DNA sequence: ACTTTGCACCGTATAAAATTCTGTAAATGC
DNA sequence: GCATTTACAGAATTTTATACGGTGCAAAGT
């Protein structure tokens, strides 16, 4: 059974999605020009894409450096047990740490991969020691510090 | 020398940034209410944050499943050489692959970590075989398939 | 201590944008 | 072929963003 309801969208919708991923602040008038429709049906399509959940939300992207966030990392985490209870407990703890931006359950080496952002190495260290490694379900961790980011695209390629 | 020009912003600006990260589509009127100012200076602050580069851009977040993107992965990549020429060549190749959403240079096990998104396992496989592993600077790769995503916050914590 | 300057704010007016409404044409189903 | 539905355009309306003018406060200088 397929829970993720397949909503259909055509070539025009795809173009709308591409444009809004790259630039959410475009006016409806400009968007309508770009896709070759009048404003009314353009807006109608956007609303439909929002209501159907294809467009989930809109976000401002900030410059981490300029807001004083100098350290970003990926952390591979192994749990002591792999049962659902442990995973749920871990998730709950992770969710209340704002510095943990992402948390994915993965195959391979570890069990989870986290993306963490902090002010500097010092605050990163205390975050890890006092918060993350204090979670009792956590067995081992391996940090990968981001030296530089070459690509950080907010535009997903939409299959035909 | 500090290239990342430290722009100063106060408590109100911080609140604006938090709100716009979580919801970029908020109206200026509502935003002004939330922060306790009138619309005019609120807009002024937002514009300043945009011009200073603290706010880089605005993006629509889509539901990957609903646009037919069922497979997301992190890939650790080691290069054959670690000199600048090799890294630049690798970056150029990576940049033209739309399925590679992110590319970070990291410390630790590998040299790079990529985030890749694809339609299904089949298309992921052919992407990896025909595009990524064809890049001649690539030595080894290790894929971690995302089974599920528990947290994907677009809100960074802003240090005081 | 007083003045001056500059900045951040507010209320209002204007311009632009989003949204709604109405009618029309094309596509779909019977 | 006719009825029904869907998607569209153009115009009217409402909402929102933006620009302007004036006010108070705080910091800097005298």
mmCIF file of C-alpha atoms (C1' of nucleotides) in Angstrom:
data_model
loop_
_atom_site.group_PDB
_atom_site.id
_atom_site.type_symbol
_atom_site.label_atom_id
_atom_site.label_comp_id
_atom_site.label_asym_id
_atom_site.label_seq_id
_atom_site.Cartn_x
_atom_site.Cartn_y
_atom_site.Cartn_z
ATOM 1 C CA UNK A 1 0.000 0.000 0.000
ATOM 2 C CA UNK A 2 1.305 3.370 -1.048
ATOM 3 C CA UNK A 3 0.854 5.960 1.671
ATOM 4 C CA UNK A 4 2.506 8.721 -0.275
ATOM 5 C CA UNK A 5 -0.483 9.635 -2.403
ATOM 6 C CA UNK A 6 0.752 10.224 -5.922
ATOM 7 C CA UNK A 7 -0.539 13.580 -7.054
ATOM 8 C CA UNK A 8 -0.214 14.264 -10.728
ATOM 9 C CA UNK A 9 1.340 17.404 -12.089
ATOM 10 C CA UNK A 10 2.245 18.385 -15.619
ATOM 11 C CA UNK A 11 5.162 20.090 -17.306
ATOM 12 C CA UNK A 12 3.955 23.542 -16.245
ATOM 13 C CA UNK A 13 3.672 22.491 -12.590
ATOM 14 C CA UNK A 14 7.172 21.090 -12.782
ATOM 15 C CA UNK A 15 8.456 24.413 -14.027
ATOM 16 C CA UNK A 16 6.641 26.215 -11.211
ATOM 17 C CA UNK A 17 8.229 23.887 -8.682
ATOM 18 C CA UNK A 18 11.678 24.445 -10.126
ATOM 19 C CA UNK A 19 11.279 28.198 -10.012
ATOM 20 C CA UNK A 20 9.859 28.314 -6.481
ATOM 21 C CA UNK A 21 12.583 26.045 -5.158
ATOM 22 C CA UNK A 22 15.211 28.428 -6.509
ATOM 23 C CA UNK A 23 13.378 31.621 -5.620
ATOM 24 C CA UNK A 24 10.360 31.586 -3.371
ATOM 25 C CA UNK A 25 10.048 35.373 -3.367
ATOM 26 C CA UNK A 26 9.160 35.718 -7.051
ATOM 27 C CA UNK A 27 5.894 37.585 -7.600
ATOM 28 C CA UNK A 28 2.966 35.709 -9.047
ATOM 29 C CA UNK A 29 2.980 38.101 -11.995
ATOM 30 C CA UNK A 30 6.606 37.305 -12.839
ATOM 31 C CA UNK A 31 6.062 33.603 -12.266
ATOM 32 C CA UNK A 32 3.110 33.651 -14.653
ATOM 33 C CA UNK A 33 5.274 35.307 -17.317
ATOM 34 C CA UNK A 34 8.021 32.750 -16.847
ATOM 35 C CA UNK A 35 5.685 29.822 -17.344
ATOM 36 C CA UNK A 36 3.558 31.464 -20.026
ATOM 37 C CA UNK A 37 0.200 31.724 -18.301
ATOM 38 C CA UNK A 38 -1.867 34.571 -16.886
ATOM 39 C CA UNK A 39 -1.665 35.345 -13.160
ATOM 40 C CA UNK A 40 -4.988 33.761 -12.201
ATOM 41 C CA UNK A 41 -4.369 30.151 -13.261
ATOM 42 C CA UNK A 42 -0.762 30.444 -12.144
ATOM 43 C CA UNK A 43 -1.828 31.254 -8.624
ATOM 44 C CA UNK A 44 -4.406 28.494 -8.771
ATOM 45 C CA UNK A 45 -1.686 25.995 -9.606
ATOM 46 C CA UNK A 46 0.591 27.187 -6.830
ATOM 47 C CA UNK A 47 -2.229 26.925 -4.295
ATOM 48 C CA UNK A 48 -3.001 23.413 -5.482
ATOM 49 C CA UNK A 49 0.640 22.425 -5.114
ATOM 50 C CA UNK A 50 0.615 23.802 -1.572
ATOM 51 C CA UNK A 51 -2.639 22.118 -0.592
ATOM 52 C CA UNK A 52 -1.579 18.776 -1.983
ATOM 53 C CA UNK A 53 1.550 18.920 0.151
ATOM 54 C CA UNK A 54 3.950 18.856 -2.789
ATOM 55 C CA UNK A 55 5.113 22.253 -1.581
ATOM 56 C CA UNK A 56 5.576 21.775 2.131
ATOM 57 C CA UNK A 57 6.828 25.169 3.259
ATOM 58 C CA UNK A 58 8.900 28.239 2.482
ATOM 59 C CA UNK A 59 12.149 29.177 4.212
ATOM 60 C CA UNK A 60 14.719 31.921 4.327
ATOM 61 C CA UNK A 61 18.274 30.677 3.858
ATOM 62 C CA UNK A 62 20.812 32.472 6.023
ATOM 63 C CA UNK A 63 24.576 32.792 5.808
ATOM 64 C CA UNK A 64 25.868 30.716 8.743
ATOM 65 C CA UNK A 65 29.142 32.668 8.994
ATOM 66 C CA UNK A 66 27.370 35.997 9.209
ATOM 67 C CA UNK A 67 25.188 34.901 12.091
ATOM 68 C CA UNK A 68 28.183 33.587 13.971
ATOM 69 C CA UNK A 69 27.846 29.905 13.177
ATOM 70 C CA UNK A 70 31.335 28.864 12.180
ATOM 71 C CA UNK A 71 31.269 25.118 12.708
ATOM 72 C CA UNK A 72 29.108 22.638 10.813
ATOM 73 C CA UNK A 73 29.506 18.905 11.093
ATOM 74 C CA UNK A 74 28.105 15.580 10.123
ATOM 75 C CA UNK A 75 28.050 13.023 12.908
ATOM 76 C CA UNK A 76 27.633 9.295 12.488
ATOM 77 C CA UNK A 77 25.905 7.818 15.504
ATOM 78 C CA UNK A 78 25.560 4.185 16.533
ATOM 79 C CA UNK A 79 22.944 3.210 19.092
ATOM 80 C CA UNK A 80 23.379 0.553 21.742
ATOM 81 C CA UNK A 81 20.261 -1.250 20.614
ATOM 82 C CA UNK A 82 18.342 -1.179 17.373
ATOM 83 C CA UNK A 83 14.850 -1.795 18.697
ATOM 84 C CA UNK A 84 12.048 0.671 18.131
ATOM 85 C CA UNK A 85 11.950 1.826 21.731
ATOM 86 C CA UNK A 86 15.558 2.898 21.702
ATOM 87 C CA UNK A 87 15.230 4.643 18.387
ATOM 88 C CA UNK A 88 12.155 6.544 19.556
ATOM 89 C CA UNK A 89 13.892 7.625 22.755
ATOM 90 C CA UNK A 90 16.909 8.785 20.776
ATOM 91 C CA UNK A 91 14.701 10.744 18.386
ATOM 92 C CA UNK A 92 12.950 12.514 21.233
ATOM 93 C CA UNK A 93 16.242 13.634 22.710
ATOM 94 C CA UNK A 94 17.605 14.744 19.361
ATOM 95 C CA UNK A 95 14.508 16.737 18.561
ATOM 96 C CA UNK A 96 14.959 19.089 21.488
ATOM 97 C CA UNK A 97 18.518 20.029 20.543
ATOM 98 C CA UNK A 98 18.252 23.010 18.186
ATOM 99 C CA UNK A 99 21.846 22.685 17.015
ATOM 100 C CA UNK A 100 20.951 19.344 15.468
ATOM 101 C CA UNK A 101 19.576 20.527 12.158
ATOM 102 C CA UNK A 102 19.054 17.136 10.548
ATOM 103 C CA UNK A 103 18.700 13.557 11.695
ATOM 104 C CA UNK A 104 18.443 10.665 9.272
ATOM 105 C CA UNK A 105 18.188 6.942 9.853
ATOM 106 C CA UNK A 106 20.618 5.280 7.473
ATOM 107 C CA UNK A 107 22.030 2.011 6.247
ATOM 108 C CA UNK A 108 25.743 1.312 6.421
ATOM 109 C CA UNK A 109 28.381 2.063 9.022
ATOM 110 C CA UNK A 110 26.388 3.873 11.691
ATOM 111 C CA UNK A 111 22.733 3.950 12.466
ATOM 112 C CA UNK A 112 22.114 7.664 12.154
ATOM 113 C CA UNK A 113 23.679 10.660 10.584
ATOM 114 C CA UNK A 114 23.216 14.095 12.125
ATOM 115 C CA UNK A 115 23.972 17.518 10.790
ATOM 116 C CA UNK A 116 25.008 19.844 13.562
ATOM 117 C CA UNK A 117 25.772 23.541 13.537
ATOM 118 C CA UNK A 118 27.527 25.492 16.273
ATOM 119 C CA UNK A 119 29.242 28.770 16.974
ATOM 120 C CA UNK A 120 32.785 27.466 17.198
ATOM 121 C CA UNK A 121 34.791 24.407 18.097
ATOM 122 C CA UNK A 122 34.554 25.131 21.799
ATOM 123 C CA UNK A 123 30.765 25.342 21.838
ATOM 124 C CA UNK A 124 30.612 22.364 19.494
ATOM 125 C CA UNK A 125 32.646 20.351 21.931
ATOM 126 C CA UNK A 126 30.476 21.225 24.895
ATOM 127 C CA UNK A 127 27.359 20.538 22.874
ATOM 128 C CA UNK A 128 28.617 17.081 22.021
ATOM 129 C CA UNK A 129 29.865 16.283 25.510
ATOM 130 C CA UNK A 130 26.967 17.681 27.488
ATOM 131 C CA UNK A 131 24.041 17.001 25.204
ATOM 132 C CA UNK A 132 24.540 14.474 22.439
ATOM 133 C CA UNK A 133 26.808 11.938 24.093
ATOM 134 C CA UNK A 134 24.692 12.193 27.245
ATOM 135 C CA UNK A 135 21.806 10.523 25.448
ATOM 136 C CA UNK A 136 21.909 7.055 26.970
ATOM 137 C CA UNK A 137 20.933 5.220 23.782
ATOM 138 C CA UNK A 138 24.083 6.509 22.057
ATOM 139 C CA UNK A 139 26.903 4.007 21.763
ATOM 140 C CA UNK A 140 29.578 5.566 19.546
ATOM 141 C CA UNK A 141 29.934 8.727 17.493
ATOM 142 C CA UNK A 142 32.169 9.851 14.677
ATOM 143 C CA UNK A 143 32.368 13.529 13.745
ATOM 144 C CA UNK A 144 33.164 14.888 10.312
ATOM 145 C CA UNK A 145 33.820 18.605 10.392
ATOM 146 C CA UNK A 146 32.853 20.539 7.283
ATOM 147 C CA UNK A 147 35.882 22.452 6.027
ATOM 148 C CA UNK A 148 33.976 24.121 3.199
ATOM 149 C CA UNK A 149 30.757 23.690 1.296
ATOM 150 C CA UNK A 150 30.981 23.570 -2.486
ATOM 151 C CA UNK A 151 27.371 22.935 -3.275
ATOM 152 C CA UNK A 152 24.232 23.438 -1.263
ATOM 153 C CA UNK A 153 21.421 23.386 -3.763
ATOM 154 C CA UNK A 154 17.872 23.884 -2.656
ATOM 155 C CA UNK A 155 16.607 22.684 -6.023
ATOM 156 C CA UNK A 156 15.779 19.013 -6.369
ATOM 157 C CA UNK A 157 15.660 17.539 -9.860
ATOM 158 C CA UNK A 158 12.087 16.531 -10.616
ATOM 159 C CA UNK A 159 11.775 13.262 -12.573
ATOM 160 C CA UNK A 160 9.788 13.393 -15.813
ATOM 161 C CA UNK B 1 41.899 38.955 7.801
ATOM 162 C CA UNK B 2 38.203 38.374 8.270
ATOM 163 C CA UNK B 3 36.437 38.232 4.933
ATOM 164 C CA UNK B 4 33.073 37.425 6.438
ATOM 165 C CA UNK B 5 32.210 40.975 7.410
ATOM 166 C CA UNK B 6 30.584 40.839 10.811
ATOM 167 C CA UNK B 7 27.301 42.675 10.562
ATOM 168 C CA UNK B 8 25.657 43.508 13.831
ATOM 169 C CA UNK B 9 22.054 42.707 14.565
ATOM 170 C CA UNK B 10 20.046 42.975 17.753
ATOM 171 C CA UNK B 11 17.486 40.842 19.526
ATOM 172 C CA UNK B 12 14.689 41.991 17.228
ATOM 173 C CA UNK B 13 16.681 41.102 14.111
ATOM 174 C CA UNK B 14 17.373 37.704 15.590
ATOM 175 C CA UNK B 15 13.667 37.133 16.066
ATOM 176 C CA UNK B 16 12.994 38.205 12.493
ATOM 177 C CA UNK B 17 15.588 35.736 11.261
ATOM 178 C CA UNK B 18 14.080 32.934 13.299
ATOM 179 C CA UNK B 19 10.616 33.628 11.977
ATOM 180 C CA UNK B 20 11.673 33.956 8.340
ATOM 181 C CA UNK B 21 13.686 30.768 8.498
ATOM 182 C CA UNK B 22 10.625 28.897 9.708
ATOM 183 C CA UNK B 23 8.137 30.662 7.449
ATOM 184 C CA UNK B 24 9.293 32.856 4.617
ATOM 185 C CA UNK B 25 5.760 33.497 3.398
ATOM 186 C CA UNK B 26 4.617 35.447 6.442
ATOM 187 C CA UNK B 27 3.245 38.888 5.589
ATOM 188 C CA UNK B 28 5.140 41.924 6.746
ATOM 189 C CA UNK B 29 2.101 42.993 8.765
ATOM 190 C CA UNK B 30 2.042 39.699 10.688
ATOM 191 C CA UNK B 31 5.797 39.717 11.114
ATOM 192 C CA UNK B 32 5.639 43.219 12.558
ATOM 193 C CA UNK B 33 3.004 42.090 15.061
ATOM 194 C CA UNK B 34 5.080 39.091 16.080
ATOM 195 C CA UNK B 35 8.132 41.191 16.794
ATOM 196 C CA UNK B 36 6.243 44.140 18.288
ATOM 197 C CA UNK B 37 7.028 46.862 15.777
ATOM 198 C CA UNK B 38 5.017 48.666 13.134
ATOM 199 C CA UNK B 39 5.230 47.467 9.509
ATOM 200 C CA UNK B 40 7.553 50.223 8.258
ATOM 201 C CA UNK B 41 10.616 49.619 10.431
ATOM 202 C CA UNK B 42 10.002 45.889 10.223
ATOM 203 C CA UNK B 43 10.322 45.930 6.466
ATOM 204 C CA UNK B 44 13.341 48.186 6.772
ATOM 205 C CA UNK B 45 15.050 45.619 8.973
ATOM 206 C CA UNK B 46 14.242 42.767 6.637
ATOM 207 C CA UNK B 47 15.633 44.670 3.667
ATOM 208 C CA UNK B 48 18.791 45.442 5.586
ATOM 209 C CA UNK B 49 19.201 41.788 6.485
ATOM 210 C CA UNK B 50 18.821 40.891 2.813
ATOM 211 C CA UNK B 51 21.241 43.546 1.576
ATOM 212 C CA UNK B 52 23.871 42.626 4.130
ATOM 213 C CA UNK B 53 23.757 39.031 2.925
ATOM 214 C CA UNK B 54 22.637 37.615 6.246
ATOM 215 C CA UNK B 55 19.528 36.455 4.433
ATOM 216 C CA UNK B 56 20.870 34.846 1.266
ATOM 217 C CA UNK B 57 17.738 33.631 -0.452
ATOM 218 C CA UNK B 58 14.251 32.172 -0.129
ATOM 219 C CA UNK B 59 13.261 28.671 -1.150
ATOM 220 C CA UNK B 60 10.238 26.426 -1.405
ATOM 221 C CA UNK B 61 10.667 23.080 0.339
ATOM 222 C CA UNK B 62 9.095 20.188 -1.530
ATOM 223 C CA UNK B 63 8.073 16.716 -0.435
ATOM 224 C CA UNK B 64 10.579 14.414 -2.177
ATOM 225 C CA UNK B 65 8.222 11.419 -2.129
ATOM 226 C CA UNK B 66 5.421 13.333 -3.785
ATOM 227 C CA UNK B 67 7.562 14.442 -6.686
ATOM 228 C CA UNK B 68 8.774 10.927 -7.244
ATOM 229 C CA UNK B 69 12.129 11.123 -5.484
ATOM 230 C CA UNK B 70 12.210 8.017 -3.344
ATOM 231 C CA UNK B 71 15.914 7.580 -2.707
ATOM 232 C CA UNK B 72 18.149 9.954 -0.782
ATOM 233 C CA UNK B 73 21.694 9.127 0.210
ATOM 234 C CA UNK B 74 24.849 10.433 1.738
ATOM 235 C CA UNK B 75 28.000 9.394 -0.051
ATOM 236 C CA UNK B 76 31.512 9.552 1.367
ATOM 237 C CA UNK B 77 34.005 10.132 -1.400
ATOM 238 C CA UNK B 78 37.783 9.789 -1.316
ATOM 239 C CA UNK B 79 39.842 11.392 -4.044
ATOM 240 C CA UNK B 80 42.987 9.929 -5.556
ATOM 241 C CA UNK B 81 44.978 13.058 -4.776
ATOM 242 C CA UNK B 82 44.398 15.859 -2.344
ATOM 243 C CA UNK B 83 45.964 18.710 -4.278
ATOM 244 C CA UNK B 84 43.981 21.764 -5.263
ATOM 245 C CA UNK B 85 43.884 20.869 -8.943
ATOM 246 C CA UNK B 86 42.174 17.566 -8.278
ATOM 247 C CA UNK B 87 39.714 19.061 -5.875
ATOM 248 C CA UNK B 88 38.769 21.805 -8.328
ATOM 249 C CA UNK B 89 38.275 19.288 -11.121
ATOM 250 C CA UNK B 90 36.102 17.154 -8.874
ATOM 251 C CA UNK B 91 34.020 20.158 -7.861
ATOM 252 C CA UNK B 92 33.429 21.127 -11.488
ATOM 253 C CA UNK B 93 32.150 17.671 -12.300
ATOM 254 C CA UNK B 94 29.972 17.503 -9.224
ATOM 255 C CA UNK B 95 28.427 20.886 -9.901
ATOM 256 C CA UNK B 96 26.878 19.800 -13.175
ATOM 257 C CA UNK B 97 25.081 16.805 -11.662
ATOM 258 C CA UNK B 98 21.676 18.068 -10.496
ATOM 259 C CA UNK B 99 21.034 14.981 -8.380
ATOM 260 C CA UNK B 100 23.963 15.963 -6.172
ATOM 261 C CA UNK B 101 22.223 18.379 -3.871
ATOM 262 C CA UNK B 102 25.117 19.033 -1.511
ATOM 263 C CA UNK B 103 28.863 18.675 -1.553
ATOM 264 C CA UNK B 104 31.024 19.382 1.471
ATOM 265 C CA UNK B 105 34.738 19.083 2.007
ATOM 266 C CA UNK B 106 35.258 17.330 5.332
ATOM 267 C CA UNK B 107 37.783 16.064 7.806
ATOM 268 C CA UNK B 108 37.822 12.443 8.857
ATOM 269 C CA UNK B 109 37.311 9.211 6.937
ATOM 270 C CA UNK B 110 36.634 10.468 3.438
ATOM 271 C CA UNK B 111 37.429 13.700 1.727
ATOM 272 C CA UNK B 112 33.945 14.736 0.708
ATOM 273 C CA UNK B 113 30.417 14.020 1.647
ATOM 274 C CA UNK B 114 27.662 14.316 -0.924
ATOM 275 C CA UNK B 115 23.932 14.325 -0.542
ATOM 276 C CA UNK B 116 22.255 12.752 -3.526
ATOM 277 C CA UNK B 117 18.622 12.382 -4.428
ATOM 278 C CA UNK B 118 17.165 10.088 -7.062
ATOM 279 C CA UNK B 119 13.919 8.567 -8.266
ATOM 280 C CA UNK B 120 14.574 5.000 -7.157
ATOM 281 C CA UNK B 121 17.347 2.537 -6.512
ATOM 282 C CA UNK B 122 17.679 1.723 -10.190
ATOM 283 C CA UNK B 123 18.179 5.303 -11.275
ATOM 284 C CA UNK B 124 20.411 5.880 -8.260
ATOM 285 C CA UNK B 125 22.601 3.009 -9.357
ATOM 286 C CA UNK B 126 22.946 4.249 -12.909
ATOM 287 C CA UNK B 127 23.624 7.774 -11.639
ATOM 288 C CA UNK B 128 26.444 6.487 -9.482
ATOM 289 C CA UNK B 129 27.899 4.165 -12.106
ATOM 290 C CA UNK B 130 27.615 6.459 -15.118
ATOM 291 C CA UNK B 131 28.188 9.855 -13.580
ATOM 292 C CA UNK B 132 29.767 9.972 -10.136
ATOM 293 C CA UNK B 133 32.203 7.071 -10.283
ATOM 294 C CA UNK B 134 33.177 8.141 -13.798
ATOM 295 C CA UNK B 135 34.811 11.257 -12.383
ATOM 296 C CA UNK B 136 38.456 10.364 -12.708
ATOM 297 C CA UNK B 137 39.546 12.063 -9.479
ATOM 298 C CA UNK B 138 37.306 9.751 -7.470
ATOM 299 C CA UNK B 139 39.086 6.934 -5.687
ATOM 300 C CA UNK B 140 36.548 5.224 -3.432
ATOM 301 C CA UNK B 141 32.937 5.810 -2.423
ATOM 302 C CA UNK B 142 30.732 4.642 0.386
ATOM 303 C CA UNK B 143 26.957 5.094 0.168
ATOM 304 C CA UNK B 144 24.636 5.511 3.108
ATOM 305 C CA UNK B 145 21.006 5.231 2.078
ATOM 306 C CA UNK B 146 18.532 7.271 4.068
ATOM 307 C CA UNK B 147 15.836 4.980 5.435
ATOM 308 C CA UNK B 148 13.871 7.792 7.012
ATOM 309 C CA UNK B 149 14.356 11.388 8.047
ATOM 310 C CA UNK B 150 13.425 12.323 11.610
ATOM 311 C CA UNK B 151 14.488 15.910 11.576
ATOM 312 C CA UNK B 152 15.105 18.320 8.739
ATOM 313 C CA UNK B 153 15.003 21.733 10.310
ATOM 314 C CA UNK B 154 15.476 24.812 8.224
ATOM 315 C CA UNK B 155 15.949 26.914 11.350
ATOM 316 C CA UNK B 156 19.493 27.456 12.559
ATOM 317 C CA UNK B 157 19.989 28.461 16.180
ATOM 318 C CA UNK B 158 21.381 31.992 16.248
ATOM 319 C CA UNK B 159 24.021 32.566 18.946
ATOM 320 C CA UNK B 160 23.393 35.423 21.363
ATOM 321 C "C1'" DA C 1 24.431 70.329 31.484
ATOM 322 C "C1'" DC C 2 22.912 71.631 26.963
ATOM 323 C "C1'" DT C 3 22.749 71.260 22.071
ATOM 324 C "C1'" DT C 4 23.115 68.811 17.969
ATOM 325 C "C1'" DT C 5 23.012 64.968 15.198
ATOM 326 C "C1'" DG C 6 21.449 60.755 13.685
ATOM 327 C "C1'" DC C 7 18.852 56.825 13.960
ATOM 328 C "C1'" DA C 8 14.761 54.103 14.719
ATOM 329 C "C1'" DC C 9 10.283 54.449 15.025
ATOM 330 C "C1'" DC C 10 5.162 55.464 13.862
ATOM 331 C "C1'" DG C 11 1.083 56.782 11.027
ATOM 332 C "C1'" DT C 12 -0.364 57.690 6.639
ATOM 333 C "C1'" DA C 13 -0.558 57.714 1.654
ATOM 334 C "C1'" DT C 14 0.515 55.390 -2.536
ATOM 335 C "C1'" DA C 15 1.757 51.752 -5.468
ATOM 336 C "C1'" DA C 16 1.963 47.069 -6.419
ATOM 337 C "C1'" DA C 17 0.628 42.646 -5.734
ATOM 338 C "C1'" DA C 18 -2.395 38.921 -4.610
ATOM 339 C "C1'" DT C 19 -6.855 37.180 -4.880
ATOM 340 C "C1'" DT C 20 -11.611 36.778 -6.374
ATOM 341 C "C1'" DC C 21 -15.122 36.884 -9.820
ATOM 342 C "C1'" DT C 22 -17.173 36.207 -14.308
ATOM 343 C "C1'" DG C 23 -17.264 34.568 -18.661
ATOM 344 C "C1'" DT C 24 -15.221 31.599 -22.449
ATOM 345 C "C1'" DA C 25 -12.955 27.918 -24.782
ATOM 346 C "C1'" DA C 26 -11.108 23.438 -24.816
ATOM 347 C "C1'" DA C 27 -10.981 18.819 -23.322
ATOM 348 C "C1'" DT C 28 -13.450 14.729 -21.374
ATOM 349 C "C1'" DG C 29 -17.071 11.569 -20.809
ATOM 350 C "C1'" DC C 30 -21.545 9.756 -22.078
ATOM 351 C "C1'" DG D 1 -23.161 15.126 -30.863
ATOM 352 C "C1'" DC D 2 -24.335 16.881 -26.346
ATOM 353 C "C1'" DA D 3 -23.479 17.532 -21.453
ATOM 354 C "C1'" DT D 4 -20.011 18.159 -17.992
ATOM 355 C "C1'" DT D 5 -15.873 19.404 -16.280
ATOM 356 C "C1'" DT D 6 -11.559 21.738 -16.300
ATOM 357 C "C1'" DA D 7 -8.348 25.374 -17.416
ATOM 358 C "C1'" DC D 8 -7.841 29.716 -18.884
ATOM 359 C "C1'" DA D 9 -7.955 35.078 -19.536
ATOM 360 C "C1'" DG D 10 -9.374 39.665 -18.274
ATOM 361 C "C1'" DA D 11 -11.260 42.801 -15.023
ATOM 362 C "C1'" DA D 12 -12.559 44.170 -10.346
ATOM 363 C "C1'" DT D 13 -11.485 43.972 -5.554
ATOM 364 C "C1'" DT D 14 -8.870 43.365 -1.553
ATOM 365 C "C1'" DT D 15 -4.761 42.823 0.596
ATOM 366 C "C1'" DT D 16 0.004 43.769 0.998
ATOM 367 C "C1'" DA D 17 4.256 46.058 0.225
ATOM 368 C "C1'" DT D 18 6.552 50.269 -0.107
ATOM 369 C "C1'" DA D 19 7.621 55.273 0.169
ATOM 370 C "C1'" DC D 20 7.093 59.590 2.683
ATOM 371 C "C1'" DG D 21 6.967 62.966 6.427
ATOM 372 C "C1'" DG D 22 7.178 63.819 11.009
ATOM 373 C "C1'" DT D 23 8.485 62.633 16.109
ATOM 374 C "C1'" DG D 24 11.032 61.107 19.977
ATOM 375 C "C1'" DC D 25 15.034 59.258 21.950
ATOM 376 C "C1'" DA D 26 19.808 58.290 22.599
ATOM 377 C "C1'" DA D 27 24.474 59.105 21.734
ATOM 378 C "C1'" DA D 28 28.207 62.401 20.671
ATOM 379 C "C1'" DG D 29 30.113 66.574 21.017
ATOM 380 C "C1'" DT D 30 30.533 71.350 23.035
#
